[in-house]
Amino acid sequence: MKKILILTTLLTLTAYTASSCGSKNDEPNKEITEPNKAKPEASAEASSVKIRLAAGQRLQIVAPSTGLTISGATQEGNSFVAGASGLVGIDGIRDTLSIEIPEATELVLDQDLPRLKKLAVSATGSKLAKLSFKGLPNLEDFSLVGANTQEALDLSPFGKLKHLTIGRRPTTDIEKADLNSLRRWLNDNMNDVSTTLGKLVLPRNLETLLLYRPVFAVEGWAQLPELRMLVLHTPDAAKLGTIDLVESKKLQRFGFSHVLGSTPLARLALKNKPQLRDLFWGPSIAMDVVELDGANPKLGPIGQARVRDLQLHNLQQATILGLVGYLTQGLQSLDLRENPDVTEAQLVQIIEKLPAYKAELVLSGNQATEAVRKALSKATTWSLSVKW
């Protein structure tokens, strides 16, 4: 009888304990069903997200529709109106936050938000004098569109970031069509970047990058060892300056799709790229110096780009002939040194395909054989420069 009572007691305690533990563990996972609410009397200074607006300006919470507390504002329908200070705070954030903040001057996330995975900010007309993001270790999708800022945006803390949109999205049907055609090439780890930013610092772990619309300043080209694909869509080449991809040995696709302005890109260097498969650029591209070293890509729809100084090293004859076929009268110098796999006979064939205009062919002393000189003499508009 005692054994039965002891066993019954133990079973009852076990059931009670399991029930209590289950209740406690389930509490953090309960759905928050209370609608977003405003607390104008609360201070926004201690909030997870701080936004500076002009007094009386509106912001809208697109998602989530429940569970958030907005400080420093009063609620009017689906919008929240900034109070006299203009500082608005947002708390109660979980995995997603999507907001519209027209004409904002500050956007600050400086507290730990480990649950936040998607952050979307539409800031049409905003000039963000202060922009700060900290404590977002698990952010996977980040979008900041319609805003201008001169702040440097460091993406390196976002170790799990997969989708990135910065700046403005295209608005016309033509631009949308062009952008969609480019996006089909991007993988799940894409970084989709629009640079109306004054300064963009590229993270070293970047794998795919699409830059579209005018580019003001980009830093970090030389330190992108994981880069697989780079597409420049309608950039301002004069503001790009120099693209020198020194460490990007994994690069497979590179291309321009149209360009703004007539000032040429200062320098484009694609070095040590045994994996480069696709190379293309539009007909309006102008570049002062182009250097291709160790890459034999499939040439895509390369237009009649204006290149002043073309340096081709460690390439195959087919690649050189393909590029020479796209040269225009902007070319002043063609450097074919350091192409050990190109035989004398193949070099003669390349010379025979040179366009008939005045330019300089740069060769090494070993390349400048009698047969090569004879072939070049027939191309009366081309001169020879021998460099060791």
mmCIF file of C-alpha atoms in Angstrom:
data_model
loop_
_atom_site.group_PDB
_atom_site.id
_atom_site.type_symbol
_atom_site.label_atom_id
_atom_site.label_comp_id
_atom_site.label_asym_id
_atom_site.label_seq_id
_atom_site.Cartn_x
_atom_site.Cartn_y
_atom_site.Cartn_z
ATOM 1 C CA MET A 1 0.000 0.000 0.000
ATOM 2 C CA LYS A 2 2.837 2.405 0.886
ATOM 3 C CA LYS A 3 4.538 1.619 -2.461
ATOM 4 C CA ILE A 4 1.303 2.505 -4.326
ATOM 5 C CA LEU A 5 0.950 5.818 -2.444
ATOM 6 C CA ILE A 6 4.600 6.745 -3.106
ATOM 7 C CA LEU A 7 4.283 5.897 -6.826
ATOM 8 C CA THR A 8 1.049 7.903 -7.108
ATOM 9 C CA THR A 9 2.655 10.896 -5.420
ATOM 10 C CA LEU A 10 5.703 10.769 -7.705
ATOM 11 C CA LEU A 11 3.549 10.576 -10.827
ATOM 12 C CA THR A 12 1.462 13.535 -9.643
ATOM 13 C CA LEU A 13 4.557 15.642 -8.928
ATOM 14 C CA THR A 14 6.104 14.717 -12.286
ATOM 15 C CA ALA A 15 2.951 15.706 -14.139
ATOM 16 C CA TYR A 16 2.694 18.998 -12.224
ATOM 17 C CA THR A 17 6.364 19.807 -12.863
ATOM 18 C CA ALA A 18 6.092 19.035 -16.594
ATOM 19 C CA SER A 19 2.952 21.155 -16.829
ATOM 20 C CA SER A 20 4.601 24.089 -15.039
ATOM 21 C CA CYS A 21 7.792 23.917 -17.148
ATOM 22 C CA GLY A 22 5.816 23.685 -20.343
ATOM 23 C CA SER A 23 3.823 26.750 -19.412
ATOM 24 C CA LYS A 24 6.963 28.776 -18.668
ATOM 25 C CA ASN A 25 8.695 27.699 -21.877
ATOM 26 C CA ASP A 26 5.650 28.549 -23.968
ATOM 27 C CA GLU A 27 5.278 32.085 -22.641
ATOM 28 C CA PRO A 28 7.972 33.749 -24.829
ATOM 29 C CA ASN A 29 6.440 32.164 -27.945
ATOM 30 C CA LYS A 30 2.932 33.542 -27.450
ATOM 31 C CA GLU A 31 1.722 35.680 -30.352
ATOM 32 C CA ILE A 32 1.490 39.362 -29.510
ATOM 33 C CA THR A 33 -1.940 40.438 -30.679
ATOM 34 C CA GLU A 34 -2.139 43.922 -29.186
ATOM 35 C CA PRO A 35 -2.029 46.594 -31.927
ATOM 36 C CA ASN A 36 0.889 48.982 -32.161
ATOM 37 C CA LYS A 37 0.333 51.843 -29.768
ATOM 38 C CA ALA A 38 1.762 55.275 -29.072
ATOM 39 C CA LYS A 39 2.974 56.668 -25.772
ATOM 40 C CA PRO A 40 3.647 60.365 -26.304
ATOM 41 C CA GLU A 41 4.551 60.903 -22.675
ATOM 42 C CA ALA A 42 7.400 58.367 -22.699
ATOM 43 C CA SER A 43 10.958 59.334 -23.485
ATOM 44 C CA ALA A 44 12.272 58.075 -26.820
ATOM 45 C CA GLU A 45 15.931 58.426 -25.794
ATOM 46 C CA ALA A 46 16.103 54.880 -24.380
ATOM 47 C CA SER A 47 14.260 53.202 -27.267
ATOM 48 C CA SER A 48 15.719 50.460 -29.470
ATOM 49 C CA VAL A 49 15.035 52.504 -32.609
ATOM 50 C CA LYS A 50 15.253 56.300 -32.609
ATOM 51 C CA ILE A 51 14.054 58.479 -35.465
ATOM 52 C CA ARG A 52 14.332 62.256 -35.708
ATOM 53 C CA LEU A 53 11.567 64.036 -37.605
ATOM 54 C CA ALA A 54 10.284 67.570 -37.700
ATOM 55 C CA ALA A 55 7.559 68.191 -35.138
ATOM 56 C CA GLY A 56 4.219 67.140 -36.592
ATOM 57 C CA GLN A 57 5.741 64.868 -39.244
ATOM 58 C CA ARG A 58 4.244 61.427 -39.713
ATOM 59 C CA LEU A 59 5.788 57.984 -39.787
ATOM 60 C CA GLN A 60 4.053 54.753 -40.639
ATOM 61 C CA ILE A 61 4.647 51.252 -39.314
ATOM 62 C CA VAL A 62 4.153 48.873 -42.231
ATOM 63 C CA ALA A 63 5.106 45.745 -40.270
ATOM 64 C CA PRO A 64 4.541 44.368 -37.756
ATOM 65 C CA SER A 65 0.990 45.511 -37.108
ATOM 66 C CA THR A 66 1.028 44.346 -33.500
ATOM 67 C CA GLY A 67 3.235 44.428 -30.445
ATOM 68 C CA LEU A 68 5.184 47.673 -30.926
ATOM 69 C CA THR A 69 5.274 50.706 -28.646
ATOM 70 C CA ILE A 70 5.991 54.084 -30.220
ATOM 71 C CA SER A 71 7.272 56.810 -27.895
ATOM 72 C CA GLY A 72 7.263 60.545 -28.498
ATOM 73 C CA ALA A 73 4.339 60.446 -30.915
ATOM 74 C CA THR A 74 0.564 60.410 -31.014
ATOM 75 C CA GLN A 75 -1.398 57.911 -33.079
ATOM 76 C CA GLU A 76 -3.727 58.901 -35.895
ATOM 77 C CA GLY A 77 -5.099 55.857 -37.681
ATOM 78 C CA ASN A 78 -2.182 53.854 -39.086
ATOM 79 C CA SER A 79 0.241 56.771 -38.711
ATOM 80 C CA PHE A 80 2.168 58.221 -35.786
ATOM 81 C CA VAL A 81 2.748 61.973 -35.504
ATOM 82 C CA ALA A 82 6.005 63.210 -33.982
ATOM 83 C CA GLY A 83 5.729 65.371 -30.902
ATOM 84 C CA ALA A 84 7.345 68.737 -30.171
ATOM 85 C CA SER A 85 10.891 67.314 -29.848
ATOM 86 C CA GLY A 86 10.645 65.401 -33.136
ATOM 87 C CA LEU A 87 12.352 62.367 -31.566
ATOM 88 C CA VAL A 88 10.342 59.163 -31.960
ATOM 89 C CA GLY A 89 11.273 55.806 -30.400
ATOM 90 C CA ILE A 90 10.164 52.274 -31.311
ATOM 91 C CA ASP A 91 10.247 49.299 -28.899
ATOM 92 C CA GLY A 92 8.891 45.743 -28.830
ATOM 93 C CA ILE A 93 10.670 44.783 -32.052
ATOM 94 C CA ARG A 94 10.820 41.096 -32.943
ATOM 95 C CA ASP A 95 12.006 39.542 -36.232
ATOM 96 C CA THR A 96 10.727 42.189 -38.702
ATOM 97 C CA LEU A 97 10.466 45.959 -38.837
ATOM 98 C CA SER A 98 9.228 47.849 -41.891
ATOM 99 C CA ILE A 99 8.696 51.597 -41.576
ATOM 100 C CA GLU A 100 8.094 54.668 -43.728
ATOM 101 C CA ILE A 101 9.800 57.838 -42.461
ATOM 102 C CA PRO A 102 9.538 60.693 -44.986
ATOM 103 C CA GLU A 103 11.777 63.702 -44.331
ATOM 104 C CA ALA A 104 13.642 62.132 -41.410
ATOM 105 C CA THR A 105 17.042 63.518 -40.379
ATOM 106 C CA GLU A 106 18.217 60.734 -38.035
ATOM 107 C CA LEU A 107 17.855 56.954 -37.922
ATOM 108 C CA VAL A 108 19.614 55.174 -35.051
ATOM 109 C CA LEU A 109 19.517 51.523 -33.966
ATOM 110 C CA ASP A 110 22.126 51.385 -31.217
ATOM 111 C CA GLN A 111 20.749 48.710 -28.883
ATOM 112 C CA ASP A 112 21.023 44.925 -29.179
ATOM 113 C CA LEU A 113 18.228 43.479 -31.324
ATOM 114 C CA PRO A 114 19.332 39.850 -31.815
ATOM 115 C CA ARG A 115 15.882 38.707 -33.017
ATOM 116 C CA LEU A 116 15.650 41.232 -35.850
ATOM 117 C CA LYS A 117 16.183 39.534 -39.234
ATOM 118 C CA LYS A 118 14.498 41.928 -41.652
ATOM 119 C CA LEU A 119 14.712 45.714 -41.562
ATOM 120 C CA ALA A 120 13.050 47.776 -44.295
ATOM 121 C CA VAL A 121 13.093 51.575 -44.193
ATOM 122 C CA SER A 122 11.445 53.740 -46.832
ATOM 123 C CA ALA A 123 12.728 57.272 -46.328
ATOM 124 C CA THR A 124 11.600 59.158 -49.413
ATOM 125 C CA GLY A 125 12.797 62.746 -49.247
ATOM 126 C CA SER A 126 14.919 62.130 -46.151
ATOM 127 C CA LYS A 127 18.393 63.598 -45.704
ATOM 128 C CA LEU A 128 19.861 61.516 -42.925
ATOM 129 C CA ALA A 129 22.500 63.552 -41.112
ATOM 130 C CA LYS A 130 22.879 60.728 -38.580
ATOM 131 C CA LEU A 131 22.715 57.047 -39.502
ATOM 132 C CA SER A 132 23.816 54.318 -37.073
ATOM 133 C CA PHE A 133 23.254 50.563 -36.905
ATOM 134 C CA LYS A 134 24.571 48.445 -34.018
ATOM 135 C CA GLY A 135 23.492 45.266 -32.289
ATOM 136 C CA LEU A 136 21.972 43.525 -35.333
ATOM 137 C CA PRO A 137 24.011 40.283 -35.450
ATOM 138 C CA ASN A 138 21.277 38.206 -37.106
ATOM 139 C CA LEU A 139 20.031 40.695 -39.696
ATOM 140 C CA GLU A 140 19.529 38.933 -43.048
ATOM 141 C CA ASP A 141 17.568 41.453 -45.113
ATOM 142 C CA PHE A 142 18.232 45.209 -44.974
ATOM 143 C CA SER A 143 16.599 47.828 -47.160
ATOM 144 C CA LEU A 144 17.038 51.605 -46.894
ATOM 145 C CA VAL A 145 15.510 53.300 -49.936
ATOM 146 C CA GLY A 146 14.690 56.862 -50.903
ATOM 147 C CA ALA A 147 17.201 58.445 -48.540
ATOM 148 C CA ASN A 148 20.316 60.518 -49.027
ATOM 149 C CA THR A 149 23.119 60.618 -46.497
ATOM 150 C CA GLN A 150 26.792 61.519 -46.293
ATOM 151 C CA GLU A 151 27.331 59.045 -43.455
ATOM 152 C CA ALA A 152 29.679 56.099 -44.012
ATOM 153 C CA LEU A 153 27.765 52.819 -43.755
ATOM 154 C CA ASP A 154 29.902 49.953 -42.440
ATOM 155 C CA LEU A 155 28.271 46.621 -43.303
ATOM 156 C CA SER A 156 30.914 44.421 -41.676
ATOM 157 C CA PRO A 157 28.926 43.828 -38.423
ATOM 158 C CA PHE A 158 26.084 42.250 -40.440
ATOM 159 C CA GLY A 159 27.676 38.814 -40.676
ATOM 160 C CA LYS A 160 24.465 37.057 -41.779
ATOM 161 C CA LEU A 161 23.303 39.696 -44.252
ATOM 162 C CA LYS A 162 22.049 38.179 -47.524
ATOM 163 C CA HIS A 163 19.889 40.870 -49.117
ATOM 164 C CA LEU A 164 20.881 44.526 -49.158
ATOM 165 C CA THR A 165 19.294 47.538 -50.832
ATOM 166 C CA ILE A 166 20.725 50.995 -50.164
ATOM 167 C CA GLY A 167 19.508 54.200 -51.821
ATOM 168 C CA ARG A 168 16.840 54.505 -54.474
ATOM 169 C CA ARG A 169 14.981 51.919 -56.470
ATOM 170 C CA PRO A 170 14.425 52.471 -60.207
ATOM 171 C CA THR A 171 11.091 54.055 -61.006
ATOM 172 C CA THR A 172 10.478 53.754 -64.745
ATOM 173 C CA ASP A 173 9.309 50.620 -66.518
ATOM 174 C CA ILE A 174 12.525 50.481 -68.573
ATOM 175 C CA GLU A 175 14.689 50.620 -65.470
ATOM 176 C CA LYS A 176 12.600 47.948 -63.774
ATOM 177 C CA ALA A 177 12.944 45.657 -66.778
ATOM 178 C CA ASP A 178 16.717 46.138 -66.895
ATOM 179 C CA LEU A 179 17.053 45.537 -63.187
ATOM 180 C CA ASN A 180 14.938 42.374 -63.240
ATOM 181 C CA SER A 181 17.007 40.912 -66.069
ATOM 182 C CA LEU A 182 20.160 41.472 -64.025
ATOM 183 C CA ARG A 183 18.665 40.083 -60.834
ATOM 184 C CA ARG A 184 18.044 36.689 -62.368
ATOM 185 C CA TRP A 185 21.796 36.086 -62.233
ATOM 186 C CA LEU A 186 22.062 36.698 -58.492
ATOM 187 C CA ASN A 187 22.207 33.849 -55.974
ATOM 188 C CA ASP A 188 20.745 33.541 -52.497
ATOM 189 C CA ASN A 189 23.676 35.407 -50.947
ATOM 190 C CA MET A 190 23.256 38.498 -53.095
ATOM 191 C CA ASN A 191 23.902 42.018 -51.936
ATOM 192 C CA ASP A 192 21.681 44.346 -53.924
ATOM 193 C CA VAL A 193 23.155 47.825 -53.509
ATOM 194 C CA SER A 194 21.912 51.172 -54.792
ATOM 195 C CA THR A 195 24.412 53.899 -54.004
ATOM 196 C CA THR A 196 22.827 57.255 -53.514
ATOM 197 C CA LEU A 197 24.995 57.103 -50.389
ATOM 198 C CA GLY A 198 27.840 59.564 -50.214
ATOM 199 C CA LYS A 199 30.209 56.816 -49.076
ATOM 200 C CA LEU A 200 29.918 53.036 -49.215
ATOM 201 C CA VAL A 201 32.462 50.755 -47.533
ATOM 202 C CA LEU A 202 32.329 47.256 -49.010
ATOM 203 C CA PRO A 203 32.608 44.312 -46.574
ATOM 204 C CA ARG A 204 35.359 41.779 -47.263
ATOM 205 C CA ASN A 205 32.966 38.806 -47.287
ATOM 206 C CA LEU A 206 30.923 40.195 -50.186
ATOM 207 C CA GLU A 207 30.070 37.521 -52.770
ATOM 208 C CA THR A 208 27.729 39.193 -55.249
ATOM 209 C CA LEU A 209 27.248 42.917 -55.771
ATOM 210 C CA LEU A 210 24.896 44.896 -57.993
ATOM 211 C CA LEU A 211 25.501 48.644 -58.036
ATOM 212 C CA TYR A 212 22.904 50.696 -59.854
ATOM 213 C CA ARG A 213 22.212 54.381 -60.309
ATOM 214 C CA PRO A 214 24.890 57.067 -59.690
ATOM 215 C CA VAL A 215 27.808 56.016 -57.516
ATOM 216 C CA PHE A 216 29.347 58.774 -55.387
ATOM 217 C CA ALA A 217 32.178 56.974 -53.587
ATOM 218 C CA VAL A 218 33.015 53.323 -53.011
ATOM 219 C CA GLU A 219 35.855 52.013 -50.860
ATOM 220 C CA GLY A 220 37.184 48.495 -50.527
ATOM 221 C CA TRP A 221 37.502 47.288 -54.140
ATOM 222 C CA ALA A 222 40.988 45.908 -53.483
ATOM 223 C CA GLN A 223 39.891 43.701 -50.581
ATOM 224 C CA LEU A 224 37.082 41.460 -51.857
ATOM 225 C CA PRO A 225 38.464 37.896 -51.816
ATOM 226 C CA GLU A 226 35.017 36.240 -51.879
ATOM 227 C CA LEU A 227 33.518 38.293 -54.726
ATOM 228 C CA ARG A 228 31.861 36.090 -57.367
ATOM 229 C CA MET A 229 29.936 38.634 -59.405
ATOM 230 C CA LEU A 230 29.948 42.405 -59.914
ATOM 231 C CA VAL A 231 27.441 44.213 -62.125
ATOM 232 C CA LEU A 232 27.403 48.011 -62.488
ATOM 233 C CA HIS A 233 24.038 49.241 -63.734
ATOM 234 C CA THR A 234 23.838 52.858 -64.893
ATOM 235 C CA PRO A 235 26.610 54.228 -62.682
ATOM 236 C CA ASP A 236 28.338 57.561 -63.136
ATOM 237 C CA ALA A 237 31.768 56.397 -64.352
ATOM 238 C CA ALA A 238 33.400 59.718 -63.487
ATOM 239 C CA LYS A 239 32.446 59.234 -59.841
ATOM 240 C CA LEU A 240 33.483 55.573 -59.750
ATOM 241 C CA GLY A 241 37.106 56.551 -60.378
ATOM 242 C CA THR A 242 39.057 53.295 -60.086
ATOM 243 C CA ILE A 243 37.952 49.675 -59.773
ATOM 244 C CA ASP A 244 41.033 47.610 -58.955
ATOM 245 C CA LEU A 245 40.008 44.061 -58.041
ATOM 246 C CA VAL A 246 43.290 42.707 -56.746
ATOM 247 C CA GLU A 247 42.115 39.914 -54.428
ATOM 248 C CA SER A 248 38.954 38.809 -56.260
ATOM 249 C CA LYS A 249 40.312 35.521 -57.609
ATOM 250 C CA LYS A 250 36.862 33.913 -57.389
ATOM 251 C CA LEU A 251 35.233 36.498 -59.658
ATOM 252 C CA GLN A 252 33.140 34.787 -62.341
ATOM 253 C CA ARG A 253 31.007 37.559 -63.841
ATOM 254 C CA PHE A 254 31.717 41.237 -64.374
ATOM 255 C CA GLY A 255 29.895 43.813 -66.420
ATOM 256 C CA PHE A 256 28.643 47.327 -67.018
ATOM 257 C CA SER A 257 25.103 47.922 -68.192
ATOM 258 C CA HIS A 258 25.003 51.488 -69.509
ATOM 259 C CA VAL A 259 26.756 54.397 -67.824
ATOM 260 C CA LEU A 260 26.050 58.044 -67.083
ATOM 261 C CA GLY A 261 28.063 61.004 -68.353
ATOM 262 C CA SER A 262 30.912 61.156 -70.837
ATOM 263 C CA THR A 263 33.885 61.289 -68.436
ATOM 264 C CA PRO A 264 35.650 57.914 -68.535
ATOM 265 C CA LEU A 265 36.230 55.514 -65.690
ATOM 266 C CA ALA A 266 39.820 56.112 -64.547
ATOM 267 C CA ARG A 267 40.880 52.470 -64.260
ATOM 268 C CA LEU A 268 39.405 48.981 -64.376
ATOM 269 C CA ALA A 269 41.735 46.145 -63.341
ATOM 270 C CA LEU A 270 40.657 42.494 -63.183
ATOM 271 C CA LYS A 271 43.694 40.549 -61.993
ATOM 272 C CA ASN A 272 44.413 36.835 -61.474
ATOM 273 C CA LYS A 273 40.934 35.684 -62.476
ATOM 274 C CA PRO A 274 41.123 32.070 -63.630
ATOM 275 C CA GLN A 275 37.404 31.648 -62.871
ATOM 276 C CA LEU A 276 36.118 34.687 -64.820
ATOM 277 C CA ARG A 277 33.514 33.302 -67.229
ATOM 278 C CA ASP A 278 31.473 36.289 -68.402
ATOM 279 C CA LEU A 279 32.622 39.790 -69.311
ATOM 280 C CA PHE A 280 30.354 42.421 -70.834
ATOM 281 C CA TRP A 281 29.790 46.160 -71.003
ATOM 282 C CA GLY A 282 27.466 48.531 -72.817
ATOM 283 C CA PRO A 283 28.340 50.672 -75.837
ATOM 284 C CA SER A 284 28.456 53.951 -73.920
ATOM 285 C CA ILE A 285 31.255 52.878 -71.571
ATOM 286 C CA ALA A 286 34.462 54.920 -71.595
ATOM 287 C CA MET A 287 37.567 53.844 -69.667
ATOM 288 C CA ASP A 288 41.064 55.345 -69.459
ATOM 289 C CA VAL A 289 42.887 52.144 -68.470
ATOM 290 C CA VAL A 290 41.663 48.543 -68.633
ATOM 291 C CA GLU A 291 43.877 45.721 -67.372
ATOM 292 C CA LEU A 292 42.918 42.063 -67.720
ATOM 293 C CA ASP A 293 45.371 39.612 -66.210
ATOM 294 C CA GLY A 294 44.961 35.845 -66.272
ATOM 295 C CA ALA A 295 41.284 35.739 -67.277
ATOM 296 C CA ASN A 296 39.819 34.121 -70.385
ATOM 297 C CA PRO A 297 36.109 34.804 -70.073
ATOM 298 C CA LYS A 298 33.307 34.268 -72.489
ATOM 299 C CA LEU A 299 32.738 37.690 -74.005
ATOM 300 C CA GLY A 300 29.142 38.799 -73.617
ATOM 301 C CA PRO A 301 27.426 41.682 -75.429
ATOM 302 C CA ILE A 302 30.416 44.019 -75.288
ATOM 303 C CA GLY A 303 29.638 47.264 -77.044
ATOM 304 C CA GLN A 304 32.072 49.520 -78.865
ATOM 305 C CA ALA A 305 33.539 50.844 -75.635
ATOM 306 C CA ARG A 306 36.097 53.643 -75.732
ATOM 307 C CA VAL A 307 39.274 52.430 -74.033
ATOM 308 C CA ARG A 308 42.410 54.603 -74.110
ATOM 309 C CA ASP A 309 44.954 52.123 -72.704
ATOM 310 C CA LEU A 310 44.234 48.377 -72.910
ATOM 311 C CA GLN A 311 46.595 46.003 -71.078
ATOM 312 C CA LEU A 312 46.088 42.274 -71.709
ATOM 313 C CA HIS A 313 48.306 39.790 -69.854
ATOM 314 C CA ASN A 314 48.353 35.989 -69.509
ATOM 315 C CA LEU A 315 45.457 35.532 -71.915
ATOM 316 C CA GLN A 316 44.711 33.165 -74.764
ATOM 317 C CA GLN A 317 44.732 34.274 -78.376
ATOM 318 C CA ALA A 318 40.957 33.865 -78.722
ATOM 319 C CA THR A 319 40.314 36.241 -75.833
ATOM 320 C CA ILE A 320 42.708 38.847 -77.222
ATOM 321 C CA LEU A 321 41.177 38.629 -80.705
ATOM 322 C CA GLY A 322 37.692 38.954 -79.210
ATOM 323 C CA LEU A 323 38.622 42.107 -77.316
ATOM 324 C CA VAL A 324 40.520 43.613 -80.245
ATOM 325 C CA GLY A 325 37.370 43.186 -82.336
ATOM 326 C CA TYR A 326 35.548 45.589 -80.044
ATOM 327 C CA LEU A 327 38.169 48.336 -80.009
ATOM 328 C CA THR A 328 37.229 51.787 -81.191
ATOM 329 C CA GLN A 329 39.156 54.880 -82.201
ATOM 330 C CA GLY A 330 39.560 55.872 -78.574
ATOM 331 C CA LEU A 331 42.367 53.318 -78.213
ATOM 332 C CA GLN A 332 45.873 54.782 -78.003
ATOM 333 C CA SER A 333 47.851 51.887 -76.542
ATOM 334 C CA LEU A 334 47.532 48.083 -76.634
ATOM 335 C CA ASP A 335 49.905 46.225 -74.288
ATOM 336 C CA LEU A 336 50.316 42.516 -75.089
ATOM 337 C CA ARG A 337 53.353 41.734 -72.960
ATOM 338 C CA GLU A 338 53.320 38.760 -70.590
ATOM 339 C CA ASN A 339 51.247 36.454 -72.778
ATOM 340 C CA PRO A 340 53.482 33.343 -72.766
ATOM 341 C CA ASP A 341 50.799 31.068 -74.259
ATOM 342 C CA VAL A 342 50.508 33.224 -77.406
ATOM 343 C CA THR A 343 52.936 31.951 -80.038
ATOM 344 C CA GLU A 344 54.719 34.085 -82.628
ATOM 345 C CA ALA A 345 52.324 32.871 -85.326
ATOM 346 C CA GLN A 346 49.313 33.707 -83.168
ATOM 347 C CA LEU A 347 50.708 37.152 -82.390
ATOM 348 C CA VAL A 348 51.087 37.803 -86.117
ATOM 349 C CA GLN A 349 47.415 36.825 -86.582
ATOM 350 C CA ILE A 350 46.423 39.274 -83.849
ATOM 351 C CA ILE A 351 48.388 42.074 -85.526
ATOM 352 C CA GLU A 352 46.686 41.321 -88.835
ATOM 353 C CA LYS A 353 43.315 41.882 -87.120
ATOM 354 C CA LEU A 354 44.206 45.269 -85.621
ATOM 355 C CA PRO A 355 41.812 48.040 -86.662
ATOM 356 C CA ALA A 356 43.225 50.529 -89.158
ATOM 357 C CA TYR A 357 43.801 53.612 -87.022
ATOM 358 C CA LYS A 358 46.768 55.188 -85.288
ATOM 359 C CA ALA A 359 47.788 53.557 -82.015
ATOM 360 C CA GLU A 360 50.761 51.994 -80.218
ATOM 361 C CA LEU A 361 51.401 48.278 -79.756
ATOM 362 C CA VAL A 362 53.481 47.467 -76.670
ATOM 363 C CA LEU A 363 55.479 44.219 -76.754
ATOM 364 C CA SER A 364 58.360 42.691 -74.836
ATOM 365 C CA GLY A 365 61.751 42.256 -76.465
ATOM 366 C CA ASN A 366 61.199 38.513 -76.875
ATOM 367 C CA GLN A 367 57.915 39.102 -78.693
ATOM 368 C CA ALA A 368 59.290 41.682 -81.120
ATOM 369 C CA THR A 369 60.659 39.138 -83.589
ATOM 370 C CA GLU A 370 61.357 39.825 -87.243
ATOM 371 C CA ALA A 371 58.085 38.185 -88.296
ATOM 372 C CA VAL A 372 56.130 40.278 -85.824
ATOM 373 C CA ARG A 373 57.826 43.515 -86.906
ATOM 374 C CA LYS A 374 57.143 42.673 -90.544
ATOM 375 C CA ALA A 375 53.465 42.051 -89.832
ATOM 376 C CA LEU A 376 53.198 45.304 -87.906
ATOM 377 C CA SER A 377 54.877 47.276 -90.684
ATOM 378 C CA LYS A 378 51.937 46.362 -92.907
ATOM 379 C CA ALA A 379 49.631 47.992 -90.363
ATOM 380 C CA THR A 380 51.042 51.408 -91.282
ATOM 381 C CA THR A 381 48.939 53.255 -88.703
ATOM 382 C CA TRP A 382 50.342 51.260 -85.757
ATOM 383 C CA SER A 383 53.692 51.949 -84.091
ATOM 384 C CA LEU A 384 55.766 49.538 -81.980
ATOM 385 C CA SER A 385 56.967 50.192 -78.433
ATOM 386 C CA VAL A 386 59.307 47.571 -76.955
ATOM 387 C CA LYS A 387 59.422 47.414 -73.141
ATOM 388 C CA TRP A 388 61.230 44.916 -70.982
#
